[in-house]
Amino acid sequence: MYFKKIALAGAITLLSTTAWAGCAFENTVPVKSFSAGFEAWKSVTEAMAECGNFSAELDQEFRTKQPSAFAANPALYQIGGVSNGTITPLINEGTIRPLDDLVAKYGQNLTPNQLIAIDGKVMAVAMMVNTQHLMFRKDILDELGIDVPVTWDDVLAAAAKIKEAGVVDYPLGGTMKTGWNLAQDFNNMFLGFGGTFVNADSTPSVNSEAGIKALEKMKELTAYMDPEYLVSDSTYVQQQFQQGKIAMANLWASRAAAMDDANESQVTGKVDTASAPLAMEGGAPATTLWWDGIVIAKNISDDEADAAFRVAMEGLDKEMVQANSDEAIWLINGYEPNRLANGAIAAATADPAPAPYPSTSQMGMMHTALGNNLASFFTGESTAEQALANVEAEYLKSAKEAGLIK
Amino acid sequence: MKFKTFAAFVAPSIFMMLLFIAAPLVSVFSQSFYLTQPQFETVEVENCTAGFLKQTCVTEEKTRPILGDDGKIVTETKYVGWQSYINVLEPERAWAAISAGSVSALLSIDFWKALRFTLTFTLITLPLVIIVGLALAVAVNNATRAIRGPVIFISLLPFIITPVIGALSIRWLFVGDGIMTAFLEWWLQRDIALFAQGWTIEILMMGYRVWHVAPFAFVVLYAGLQTVNQDTLESAIIDGASRWERLRYVVIPHLMPLIIFLSLIHLMDSYRVFDEIIGFSSEAHVISLQWLTFDLLTPDDSGNRSISRASASAMLTMIGIIILLYPLLRRTWRDHKGTS
């Protein structure tokens, strides 16, 4: 044991003295990155750090800070971690640079699928996809003889059986914390019922049949949830799963690995994943597709951009993926999906496929309006029509103020 | 004191107040009347995004801001008068709700919903803070000298804790199956979910605020108790006044200026209630005026924020505080003129 510790300490010293050991080149230009803080980003930035002269900032509040950090001249960070939801302000404000020449120079190992092109120019390099999908306790479903639910009605039927059997505290979990999470849960169901958020002229169209159906379906589901669902976010639902309090939830694929983490989870090996359920027959799974990836700031010198891109490519290489294959649904060459990845892959390859999350200025305002106004329907203060009318009123107010609608 | 000396002493603080209070206030005031909008164009673009196996490319109409030659978004600022205030207050919808006699319709408008909670919170916690503070002060004043020090120290602890941290700790005690909820469930033998409805969260928030601020009232009133005229107290005892009568007719009148001071500070502070909303994540059920301003200033996913409406909301919050403080300030002013 004692010897092991010494060997370990020696190994760590060795690592830090030859920091670029795991990297193909020695980086001499200081490079900083700013991204979200979930597991996949930790692994990627650790791999980038092997090139030396690199520091990473991981922050779950990055979405509100990133636009101003990149608008500064020179930009405060060279590499940014974004998703299809958070890239919009960077594109709109023109604070990230086209990557075509850098991809041609250093991107030999990228697959075409990883290149995010906007208006014909590569603006970001994706590393993983993320989606909300059904996670369920396989042992409970098997024991009660329930098939894996395919539609939300199946989920309700299964929840009723689980409740009757009384094997867990609450049959369902839900990421319905008021604000961003609640709005995203609605988005999934709304798209599942074939809804569209805005018309061609930017006017809202959520107060529709699909909108009302989505809200009513969500309300039916809440009957099987912890009554405090309006304060429960992804982390809370993840913990409910890990502590064996819930049996099913539509949860982010990036959270799946935590179920098998023996340090935190009491249900290792018992949770399986499946595609997000269908809201209606013949529709797409009620979820949205997301990608996470890197962008390079515009307000930096070309040399810095060159170094930043090379460092980023080292972070997104085969070695990193093979060492961390459980943490995400990687898009990088060399990825071998594990048991928990089945659900996300089934959702992403379903026919018809779920839509990518729409990254537009209109959607940003719609998401905020939904997050602020839907809770009143669940607390019983307003009807579905009233809540959706309030959403449309707030959206119109913001859109008029921003000049999107005259 | 010579005017020159007086000016030399006061000038730095006047300068600071102008720079850090007056100037931002003027700026917020003017921003609430102007609106800055980016210029948009609608273009047809081809976008490619990552699927799991293959890329999906779509050509679609997209609205995007126009970038100027300097690489910044072209914006236009115009005078909009009271429009931002109207957008916050929504007088038409509010009036329709009032004429229909529907409270729930009125409270579905963010501003009125926030105002309802802010006022309830402020007016309920005010007497509680004063009463708890006074009770603590009287109790400590009557305690044996030997234990006074430790008692004062312990009573002050809640006040030292950073508000957000305090709010979060209380939340963790009660949320889900937290220690306190688990205890209550065991004690009452029933399932309890304190974060599932508005009124329980409101009680927790007010309880937290009283717990947090009462030590301040206690310290101020305890200091005041040391200056109560002992001769008056003794003559009251000789006249046969009970403990309660002494408190009611001698001590409280003596402490009145301090109680008014505490009320002023507390009204100002609690009208700006914010930490509790975040700490208890109560946005689904109750929001406050200060939180409304914060929410308007927070950029959404597309980087858009409503600065004009936030400014209007901030000005309305300030006006609300002035209206609340007016009676107390007038009384202080009358006393001041009467004594000098």
GROMACS .gro file of C-alpha atoms in nm, chain A residues 63-64 67 71 85-86 88-89 91-94 112-120 126 129 169-170 177-178 180 202 226-228 230-231 236 245 289 291 329-331 335 337 345 348-349 356-357 359-362 364-365 367-368 372-373 375-376 379 381 390 393-394 397-398 400-404 406, chain B residues 35-38 40 43-56 60 62-65 67 71-73 76 84 87-88 90 93 104 107-108 110 113 171 174-177 181 191-197 201 280-285 291 295 298-309:
model
  146
   63ARG     CA    1  -2.436   3.047  -2.087
   64THR     CA    2  -2.485   3.390  -1.935
   67PRO     CA    3  -2.124   3.617  -2.482
   71ALA     CA    4  -1.717   4.005  -2.713
   85GLY     CA    5  -2.861   2.628  -2.774
   86THR     CA    6  -2.579   2.854  -2.657
   88THR     CA    7  -2.670   3.160  -3.101
   89PRO     CA    8  -2.547   3.478  -2.926
   91ILE     CA    9  -2.301   3.374  -3.400
   92ASN     CA   10  -2.534   3.674  -3.380
   93GLU     CA   11  -2.266   3.900  -3.238
   94GLY     CA   12  -1.998   3.764  -3.470
  112PRO     CA   13  -1.779   1.529  -4.157
  113ASN     CA   14  -2.062   1.479  -3.909
  114GLN     CA   15  -1.868   1.679  -3.648
  115LEU     CA   16  -1.852   1.996  -3.856
  116ILE     CA   17  -2.125   2.244  -3.767
  117ALA     CA   18  -2.175   2.466  -4.070
  118ILE     CA   19  -2.371   2.787  -4.056
  119ASP     CA   20  -2.433   2.972  -4.379
  120GLY     CA   21  -2.185   2.744  -4.552
  126ALA     CA   22  -1.908   1.899  -3.233
  129VAL     CA   23  -2.463   1.448  -2.891
  169ASP     CA   24  -4.141   0.630  -0.339
  170TYR     CA   25  -4.250   0.779  -0.670
  177LYS     CA   26  -3.780   2.303  -1.215
  178THR     CA   27  -3.945   2.634  -1.302
  180TRP     CA   28  -3.522   2.669  -1.820
  202SER     CA   29  -4.190   3.546  -3.588
  226ASP     CA   30  -4.261   1.379  -0.611
  227PRO     CA   31  -4.501   1.670  -0.536
  228GLU     CA   32  -4.199   1.903  -0.525
  230LEU     CA   33  -4.141   2.232  -0.966
  231VAL     CA   34  -3.806   2.264  -0.784
  236TYR     CA   35  -3.206   1.627  -0.826
  245LYS     CA   36  -3.655   0.662  -0.504
  289LEU     CA   37  -3.129   1.658  -3.023
  291TRP     CA   38  -2.471   1.868  -2.972
  329ILE     CA   39  -2.248   0.976  -2.676
  330TRP     CA   40  -1.928   1.082  -2.851
  331LEU     CA   41  -1.914   1.171  -3.220
  335TYR     CA   42  -1.612   0.559  -2.983
  337PRO     CA   43  -2.117   0.276  -2.727
  345ILE     CA   44  -2.879   0.619  -3.009
  348ALA     CA   45  -3.127   0.990  -3.250
  349THR     CA   46  -3.180   0.728  -3.519
  356PRO     CA   47  -3.246   1.940  -3.327
  357TYR     CA   48  -3.313   2.211  -3.066
  359SER     CA   49  -3.115   2.774  -3.209
  360THR     CA   50  -3.268   3.105  -3.309
  361SER     CA   51  -3.321   3.445  -3.150
  362GLN     CA   52  -3.694   3.376  -3.144
  364GLY     CA   53  -3.431   3.218  -2.691
  365MET     CA   54  -3.719   3.450  -2.607
  367HIS     CA   55  -3.780   2.950  -2.398
  368THR     CA   56  -3.765   3.225  -2.134
  372ASN     CA   57  -4.165   3.194  -1.655
  373ASN     CA   58  -4.531   3.130  -1.732
  375ALA     CA   59  -4.568   2.699  -1.364
  376SER     CA   60  -4.904   2.868  -1.300
  379THR     CA   61  -4.993   2.507  -0.945
  381GLU     CA   62  -5.363   2.909  -1.080
  390ASN     CA   63  -4.952   3.446  -2.103
  393ALA     CA   64  -4.806   3.776  -2.447
  394GLU     CA   65  -4.463   3.777  -2.282
  397LYS     CA   66  -4.352   4.185  -2.556
  398SER     CA   67  -3.986   4.070  -2.571
  400LYS     CA   68  -4.132   4.373  -3.003
  401GLU     CA   69  -3.879   4.521  -2.764
  402ALA     CA   70  -3.593   4.343  -2.940
  403GLY     CA   71  -3.724   4.460  -3.277
  404LEU     CA   72  -3.796   4.112  -3.415
  406LYS     CA   73  -4.253   4.557  -3.580
  441LEU     CA   74  -3.507   5.141  -2.609
  442THR     CA   75  -3.205   5.001  -2.793
  443GLN     CA   76  -3.286   4.753  -3.066
  444PRO     CA   77  -3.058   4.560  -3.299
  446PHE     CA   78  -3.244   4.245  -3.808
  449VAL     CA   79  -3.180   3.564  -4.496
  450GLU     CA   80  -3.194   3.218  -4.641
  451VAL     CA   81  -2.901   3.014  -4.509
  452GLU     CA   82  -2.790   2.655  -4.518
  453ASN     CA   83  -2.710   2.514  -4.174
  454CYS     CA   84  -2.563   2.175  -4.100
  455THR     CA   85  -2.589   2.019  -3.758
  456ALA     CA   86  -2.465   1.696  -3.610
  457GLY     CA   87  -2.686   1.388  -3.598
  458PHE     CA   88  -2.558   1.068  -3.440
  459LEU     CA   89  -2.466   0.895  -3.765
  460LYS     CA   90  -2.484   1.162  -4.029
  461GLN     CA   91  -2.515   1.534  -4.061
  462THR     CA   92  -2.851   1.695  -4.120
  466GLU     CA   93  -3.413   2.785  -4.393
  468LYS     CA   94  -3.327   3.287  -4.053
  469THR     CA   95  -3.360   3.620  -3.880
  470ARG     CA   96  -3.025   3.753  -3.767
  471PRO     CA   97  -2.885   4.086  -3.651
  473LEU     CA   98  -2.319   4.331  -3.821
  477GLY     CA   99  -1.789   4.387  -3.630
  478LYS     CA  100  -2.053   4.497  -3.379
  479ILE     CA  101  -2.429   4.460  -3.412
  482GLU     CA  102  -3.085   5.187  -3.300
  490SER     CA  103  -4.141   5.023  -2.075
  493ASN     CA  104  -4.496   4.684  -2.041
  494VAL     CA  105  -4.409   4.613  -1.677
  496GLU     CA  106  -4.969   4.613  -1.795
  499ARG     CA  107  -5.481   4.376  -1.829
  510SER     CA  108  -5.605   3.534  -0.982
  513LEU     CA  109  -5.180   3.797  -0.997
  514SER     CA  110  -5.100   3.625  -1.326
  516ASP     CA  111  -4.565   3.927  -1.311
  519LYS     CA  112  -4.770   3.890  -0.846
  577ARG     CA  113  -3.373   2.494   0.207
  580PHE     CA  114  -3.650   2.102   0.435
  581VAL     CA  115  -3.638   2.012   0.064
  582GLY     CA  116  -3.734   1.661  -0.043
  583ASP     CA  117  -3.656   1.427   0.243
  587THR     CA  118  -3.890   1.719   0.674
  597ASP     CA  119  -4.613   1.259   0.409
  598ILE     CA  120  -4.500   1.621   0.393
  599ALA     CA  121  -4.380   1.817   0.090
  600LEU     CA  122  -4.297   2.171   0.195
  601PHE     CA  123  -4.184   2.283  -0.149
  602ALA     CA  124  -4.496   2.164  -0.332
  603GLN     CA  125  -4.717   2.466  -0.257
  607ILE     CA  126  -4.245   2.819   0.101
  686PHE     CA  127  -3.547   2.857  -0.189
  687SER     CA  128  -3.593   2.847  -0.571
  688SER     CA  129  -3.950   2.962  -0.521
  689GLU     CA  130  -3.997   3.110  -0.871
  690ALA     CA  131  -4.279   2.868  -0.949
  691HIS     CA  132  -4.494   2.997  -0.665
  697TRP     CA  133  -3.612   3.915  -0.865
  701ASP     CA  134  -3.483   3.811  -1.439
  704THR     CA  135  -3.053   3.789  -1.731
  705PRO     CA  136  -2.971   3.717  -2.095
  706ASP     CA  137  -3.170   3.435  -2.253
  707ASP     CA  138  -3.012   3.162  -2.466
  708SER     CA  139  -2.996   3.389  -2.768
  709GLY     CA  140  -2.817   3.659  -2.567
  710ASN     CA  141  -3.117   3.893  -2.556
  711ARG     CA  142  -3.206   4.095  -2.246
  712SER     CA  143  -3.467   4.359  -2.167
  713ILE     CA  144  -3.261   4.646  -2.026
  714SER     CA  145  -3.536   4.908  -2.065
  715ARG     CA  146  -3.798   4.701  -1.890
   0.00000   0.00000   0.00000
